[in-house]
XYZ file of C-alpha atoms in Angstrom:
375
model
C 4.512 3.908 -36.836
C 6.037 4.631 -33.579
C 6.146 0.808 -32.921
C 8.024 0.663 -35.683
C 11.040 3.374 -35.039
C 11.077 2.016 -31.660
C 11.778 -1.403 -33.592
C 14.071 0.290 -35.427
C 16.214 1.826 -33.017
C 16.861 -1.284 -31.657
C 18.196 -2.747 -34.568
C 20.580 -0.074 -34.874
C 24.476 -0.871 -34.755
C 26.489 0.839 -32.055
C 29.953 0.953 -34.138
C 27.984 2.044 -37.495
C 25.123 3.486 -36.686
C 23.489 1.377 -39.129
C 20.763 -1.291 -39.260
C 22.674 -4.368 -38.873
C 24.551 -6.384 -41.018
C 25.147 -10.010 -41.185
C 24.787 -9.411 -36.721
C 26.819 -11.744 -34.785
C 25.999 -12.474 -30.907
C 28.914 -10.830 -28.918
C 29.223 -13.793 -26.460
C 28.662 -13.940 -23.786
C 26.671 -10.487 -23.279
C 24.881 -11.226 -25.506
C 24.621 -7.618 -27.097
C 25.283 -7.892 -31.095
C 26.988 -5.401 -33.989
C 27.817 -6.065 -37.338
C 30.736 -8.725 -38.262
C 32.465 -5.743 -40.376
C 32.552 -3.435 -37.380
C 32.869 -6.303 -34.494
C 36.231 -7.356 -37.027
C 37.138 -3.391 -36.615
C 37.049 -2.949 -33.335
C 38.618 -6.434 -32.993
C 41.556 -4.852 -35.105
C 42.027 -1.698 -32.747
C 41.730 -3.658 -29.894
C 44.796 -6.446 -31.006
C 46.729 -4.772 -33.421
C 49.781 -7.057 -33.251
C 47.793 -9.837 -34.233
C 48.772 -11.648 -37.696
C 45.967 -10.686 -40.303
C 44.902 -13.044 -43.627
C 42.901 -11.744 -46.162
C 42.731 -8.097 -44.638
C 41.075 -9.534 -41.696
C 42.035 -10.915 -38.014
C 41.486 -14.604 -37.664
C 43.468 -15.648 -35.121
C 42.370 -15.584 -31.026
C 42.154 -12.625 -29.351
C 40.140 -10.027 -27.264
C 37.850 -6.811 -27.101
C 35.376 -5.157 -25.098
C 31.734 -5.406 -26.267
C 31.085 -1.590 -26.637
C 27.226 -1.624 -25.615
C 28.450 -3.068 -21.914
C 32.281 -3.215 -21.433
C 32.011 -7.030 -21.217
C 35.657 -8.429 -22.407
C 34.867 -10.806 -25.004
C 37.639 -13.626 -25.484
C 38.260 -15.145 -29.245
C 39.165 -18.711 -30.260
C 41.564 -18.981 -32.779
C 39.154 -18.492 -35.473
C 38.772 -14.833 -34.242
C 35.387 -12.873 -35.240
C 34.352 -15.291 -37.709
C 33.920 -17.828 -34.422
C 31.368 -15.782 -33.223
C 27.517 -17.744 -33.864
C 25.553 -15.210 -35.789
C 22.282 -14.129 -34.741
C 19.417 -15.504 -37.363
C 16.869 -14.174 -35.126
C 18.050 -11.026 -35.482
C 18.558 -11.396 -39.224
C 14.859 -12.490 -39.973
C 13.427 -9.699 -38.148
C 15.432 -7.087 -39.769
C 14.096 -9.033 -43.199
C 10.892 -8.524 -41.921
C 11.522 -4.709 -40.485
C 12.674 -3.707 -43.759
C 9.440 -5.162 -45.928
C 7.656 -3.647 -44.003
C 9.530 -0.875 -44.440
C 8.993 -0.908 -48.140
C 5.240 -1.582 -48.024
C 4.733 1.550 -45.591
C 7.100 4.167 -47.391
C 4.718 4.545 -50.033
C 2.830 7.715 -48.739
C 4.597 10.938 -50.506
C 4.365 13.156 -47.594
C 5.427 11.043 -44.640
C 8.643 10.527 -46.581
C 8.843 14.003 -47.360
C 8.666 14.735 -43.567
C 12.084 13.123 -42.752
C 13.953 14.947 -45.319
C 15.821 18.126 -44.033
C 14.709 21.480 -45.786
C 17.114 24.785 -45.929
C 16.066 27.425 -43.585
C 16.645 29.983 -45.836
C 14.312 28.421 -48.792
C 11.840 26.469 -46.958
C 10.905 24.826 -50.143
C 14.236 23.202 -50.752
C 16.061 20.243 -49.901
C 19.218 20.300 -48.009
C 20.520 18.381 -51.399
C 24.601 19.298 -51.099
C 27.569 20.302 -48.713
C 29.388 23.025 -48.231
C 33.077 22.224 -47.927
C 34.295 25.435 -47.617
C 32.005 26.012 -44.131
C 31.017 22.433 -43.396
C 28.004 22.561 -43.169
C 24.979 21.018 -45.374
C 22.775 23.096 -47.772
C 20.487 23.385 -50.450
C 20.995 24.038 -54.641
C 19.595 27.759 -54.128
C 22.088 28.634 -51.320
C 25.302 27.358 -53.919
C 23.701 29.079 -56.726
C 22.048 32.514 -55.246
C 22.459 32.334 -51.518
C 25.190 32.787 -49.309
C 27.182 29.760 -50.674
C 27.748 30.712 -53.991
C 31.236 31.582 -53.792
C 31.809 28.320 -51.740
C 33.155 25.179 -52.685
C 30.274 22.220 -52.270
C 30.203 18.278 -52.393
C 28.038 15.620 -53.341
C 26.001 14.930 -49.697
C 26.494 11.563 -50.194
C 30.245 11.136 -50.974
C 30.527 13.864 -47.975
C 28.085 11.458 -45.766
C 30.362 8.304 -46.292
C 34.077 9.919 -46.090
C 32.494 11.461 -42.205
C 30.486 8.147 -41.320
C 33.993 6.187 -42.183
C 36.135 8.777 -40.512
C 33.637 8.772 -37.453
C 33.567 4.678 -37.440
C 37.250 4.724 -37.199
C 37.203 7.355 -34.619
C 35.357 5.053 -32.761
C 37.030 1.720 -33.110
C 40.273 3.917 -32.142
C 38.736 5.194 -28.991
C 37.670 1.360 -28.515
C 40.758 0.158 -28.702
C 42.055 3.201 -26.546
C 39.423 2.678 -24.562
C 40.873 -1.540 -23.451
C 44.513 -0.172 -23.254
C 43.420 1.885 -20.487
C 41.326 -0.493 -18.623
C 44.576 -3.018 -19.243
C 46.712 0.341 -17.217
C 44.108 0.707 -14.766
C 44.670 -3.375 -14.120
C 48.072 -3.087 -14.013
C 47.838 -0.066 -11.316
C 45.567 -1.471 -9.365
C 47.557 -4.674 -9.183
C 50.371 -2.755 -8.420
C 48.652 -1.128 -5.328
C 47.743 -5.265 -3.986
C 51.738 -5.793 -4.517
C 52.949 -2.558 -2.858
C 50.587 -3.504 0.277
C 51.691 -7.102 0.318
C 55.407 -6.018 0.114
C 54.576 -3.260 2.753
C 53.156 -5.926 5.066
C 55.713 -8.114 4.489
C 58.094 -5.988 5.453
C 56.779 -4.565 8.277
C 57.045 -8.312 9.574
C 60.649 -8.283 8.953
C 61.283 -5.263 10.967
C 59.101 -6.569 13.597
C 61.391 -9.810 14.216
C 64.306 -7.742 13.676
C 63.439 -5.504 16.484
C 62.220 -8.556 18.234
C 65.884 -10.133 18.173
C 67.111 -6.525 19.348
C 64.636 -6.773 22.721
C 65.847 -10.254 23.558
C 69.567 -9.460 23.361
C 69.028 -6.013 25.436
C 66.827 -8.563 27.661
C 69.778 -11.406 28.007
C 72.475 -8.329 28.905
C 69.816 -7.065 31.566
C 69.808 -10.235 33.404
C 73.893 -10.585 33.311
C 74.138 -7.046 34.692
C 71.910 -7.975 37.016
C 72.916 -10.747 38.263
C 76.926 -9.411 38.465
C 75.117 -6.493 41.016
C 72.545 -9.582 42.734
C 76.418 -12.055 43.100
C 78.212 -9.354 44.615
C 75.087 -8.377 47.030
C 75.213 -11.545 48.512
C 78.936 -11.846 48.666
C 78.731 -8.680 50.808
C 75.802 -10.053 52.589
C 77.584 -13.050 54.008
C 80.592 -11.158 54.950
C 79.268 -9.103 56.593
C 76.604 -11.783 58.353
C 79.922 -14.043 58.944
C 81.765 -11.102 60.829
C 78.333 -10.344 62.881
C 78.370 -13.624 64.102
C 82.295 -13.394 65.133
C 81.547 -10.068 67.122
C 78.662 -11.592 68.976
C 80.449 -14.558 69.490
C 83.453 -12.538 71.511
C 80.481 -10.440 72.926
C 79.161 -13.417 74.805
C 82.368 -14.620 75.748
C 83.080 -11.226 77.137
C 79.832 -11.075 79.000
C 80.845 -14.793 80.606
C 83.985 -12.909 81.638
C 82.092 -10.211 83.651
C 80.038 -12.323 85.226
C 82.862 -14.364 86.615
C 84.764 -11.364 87.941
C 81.473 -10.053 89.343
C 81.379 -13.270 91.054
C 84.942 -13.267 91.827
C 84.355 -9.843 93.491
C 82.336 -11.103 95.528
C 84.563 -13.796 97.507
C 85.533 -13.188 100.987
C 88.515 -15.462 101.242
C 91.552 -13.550 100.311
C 93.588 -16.919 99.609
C 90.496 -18.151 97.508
C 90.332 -14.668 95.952
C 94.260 -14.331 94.754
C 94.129 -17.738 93.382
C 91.208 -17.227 90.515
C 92.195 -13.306 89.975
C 95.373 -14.164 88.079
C 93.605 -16.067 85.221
C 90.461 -13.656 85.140
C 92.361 -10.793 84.827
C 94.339 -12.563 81.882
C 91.342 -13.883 80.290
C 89.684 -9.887 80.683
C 93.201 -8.443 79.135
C 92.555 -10.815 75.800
C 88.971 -9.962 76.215
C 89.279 -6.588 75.656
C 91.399 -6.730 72.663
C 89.212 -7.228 69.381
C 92.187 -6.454 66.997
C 91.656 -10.236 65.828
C 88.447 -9.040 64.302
C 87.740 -7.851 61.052
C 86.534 -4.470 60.537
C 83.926 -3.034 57.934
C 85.811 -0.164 55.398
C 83.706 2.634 55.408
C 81.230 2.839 52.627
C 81.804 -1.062 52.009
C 77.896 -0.902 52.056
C 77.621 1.167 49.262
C 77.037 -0.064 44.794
C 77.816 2.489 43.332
C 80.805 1.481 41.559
C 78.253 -0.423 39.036
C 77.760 2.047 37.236
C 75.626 2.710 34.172
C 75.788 5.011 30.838
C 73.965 4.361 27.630
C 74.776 7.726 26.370
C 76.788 6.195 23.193
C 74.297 3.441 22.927
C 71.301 5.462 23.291
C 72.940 7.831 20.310
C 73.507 4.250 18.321
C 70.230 3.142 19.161
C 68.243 6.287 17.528
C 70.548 6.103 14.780
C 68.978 2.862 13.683
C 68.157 3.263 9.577
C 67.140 0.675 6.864
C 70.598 0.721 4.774
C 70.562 2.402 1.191
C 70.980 -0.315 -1.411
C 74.135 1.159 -2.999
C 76.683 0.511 -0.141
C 79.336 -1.812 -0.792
C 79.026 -5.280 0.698
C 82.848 -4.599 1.988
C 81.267 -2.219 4.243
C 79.103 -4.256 5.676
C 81.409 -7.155 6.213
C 84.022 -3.978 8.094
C 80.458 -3.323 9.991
C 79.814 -6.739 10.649
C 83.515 -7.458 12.209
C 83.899 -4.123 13.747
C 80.347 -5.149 15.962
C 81.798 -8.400 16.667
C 85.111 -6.941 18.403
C 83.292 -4.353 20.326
C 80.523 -7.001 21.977
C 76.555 -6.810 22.100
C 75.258 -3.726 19.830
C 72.754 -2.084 18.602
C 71.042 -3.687 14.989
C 70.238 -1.699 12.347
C 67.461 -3.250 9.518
C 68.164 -3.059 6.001
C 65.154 -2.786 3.267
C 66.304 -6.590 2.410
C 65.548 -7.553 5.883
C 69.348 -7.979 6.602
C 70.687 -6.812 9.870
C 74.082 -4.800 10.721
C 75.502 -4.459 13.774
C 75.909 -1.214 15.567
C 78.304 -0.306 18.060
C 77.299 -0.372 21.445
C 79.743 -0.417 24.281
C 78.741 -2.308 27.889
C 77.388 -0.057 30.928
C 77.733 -1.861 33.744
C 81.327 -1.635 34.320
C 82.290 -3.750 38.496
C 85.284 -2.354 39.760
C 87.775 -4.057 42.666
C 86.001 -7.003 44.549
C 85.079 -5.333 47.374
C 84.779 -8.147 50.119
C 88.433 -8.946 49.356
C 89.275 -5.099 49.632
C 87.713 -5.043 52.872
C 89.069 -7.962 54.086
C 92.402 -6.340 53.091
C 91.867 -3.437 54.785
C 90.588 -4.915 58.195
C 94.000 -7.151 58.220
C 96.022 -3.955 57.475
């Protein structure tokens, strides 16, 4: 016998909690329930579908409640599913046998409840007023006697129906939340993609930024690198032009040293006249220029990026409900005022931030020097 409820238990139908009826294989799980309660929980799962006869035929979908499986309908709905003879024969079978075995008195007698508070009694009719089952004796002399009571079996089918539909509903509650969950968790694959995407945007934004902070580094540069070498070969030019007149001036000595040295007056008076004129122009360097003082010095490149630092860290994405006029003022305001500072917008667009040049040359100084010296 214990074969046999095992058999049994297995031919029981999730939805109904019933041996099956007219089963149908749930494809392609394979699990099965009853065409009356697979068409049910068909109904709470697509409830916008068009109906004939009281019934969905149309395609559709529902999860197989044994596994979860989503099970996908062809347009002839539940009545496309291939029902399970197999199934059908054994329950055939299950159920004479049933009949042939059901003839002992007292194994029957077993499965019937009895009323605790007659032993003897069958637990025969409900209760309505407390809900709960008992027996003939407890309506007519027990504690139930003032209640109001129900046939068990009309009480048994309005709670198995109500119960069924309870759970088709949660069924069908059941797929609308996996179908949220979906949509979240796609959701969460967009929001990352968009993330990463616009991460990459910012990225080259910033990118662009380095390069044009890179290009005004090397102009800057290169102003202080053309001037150092301006004032490089001035000043190399006007070192050769003093050691020029320095050698010419040592020739000069060296002659009067020889001069000096003559002992014939006659010989003497007649080269001392031209050395001591070439000594007199000699000694005069007022044809040379001199070096200003501090004409060494750079410091008049001189660099702040106070303002641009402050534009720099001020660097947002731009909130969506500003006015395109304002970014077009932006846009021309950045242009007048030179290189600046870019700010990224959550469309990936860029505005231009103000940001004044530092290096700022003053006077050329060779020419100043030059000026000088003549002066």
């Amino acid at each position: 016998m214990n074969a046999m409820e095992n058999l049994e238990k297995q031919l029981i139908c999730p939805i109904c909690l019933e041996m099956f009826t007219k089963p149908v294989v749930i494809l392609p799980c394979q699990h099965n329930l009853c065409r009356k309660c697979a068409n049910d929980v068909f109904q709470a799962s697509n409830p916008y579908l068009p109906t004939r006869g009281g019934s969905l035929t149309s395609g559709g979908r529902f999860r197989c409640p044994s596994c979860r499986h989503e099970v996908v309908l062809d347009r002839h709905g539940v009545y496309g599913l291939q029902r399970n003879l197999l199934v059908e024969n054994i329950i055939d079978m299950f159920k004479q046998e049933s009949s042939s075995n059901s003839k002992p008195a007292p194994e029957r007698k077993e499965e019937t409840p009895m009323c605790d508070v007659h032993e003897e009694e069958k637990i025969n009719i409900y209760c309505v007023t407390h809900s709960v089952p008992t027996c003939s004796m407890c309506k007519v002399f027990g504690a139930h006697k003032d209640c109001e009571v129900a046939p068990l079996t009309s009480v048994y089918q309005t709670q198995k129906t109500e119960l069924s539909d309870g759970i088709a509903m949660m069924v069908g509650n059941n797929d609308r939340m996996q179908g949220i969950i979906s949509q979240l968790e796609e959701a969460c694959r967009a929001i990352e993609e968009n993330g990463r995407r616009q991460k990459n945007l910012v990225c080259e934004k910033f990118d662009q930024l380095y390069t044009i902070l890179e290009e005004k580094k090397r102009d800057m540069s290169q102003k202080v690198t053309d001037e150092q070498e301006e004032k490089l070969n001035y000043i190399r030019g006007l070192t050769r032009k003093y050691g020029d007149h320095l050698e010419e001036s040592c020739k000069i000595v060296e002659t009067g040293i020889q001069t000096m040295e003559e002992p014939e007056m006659a010989v003497f008076l007649q080269s001392t006249k031209p050395l001591l004129k070439k000594i007199a122009d000699a000694s005069s360097i007022s044809h040379l220029d001199k070096v200003e003082r501090g004409y060494e010095n750079m410091d008049h490149y001189s660099v702040n990026f106070k303002k641009e630092g402050k534009a720099l860290r001020s660097i947002d994405f731009i909130q969506e409900d500003e006015d395109d006029e304002e970014e077009d003022e932006d846009g021309e305001a950045g242009a007048e005022e030179g290189e600046g500072a870019q700010t990224v917008t959550g469309s990936g667009t860029v505005v231009a931030a103000s940001v004044q040049p530092g290096l700022q040359p003053q006077t050329n100084a060779p020419a100043a020097a030059k000026s000088a010296a003549s002066t």
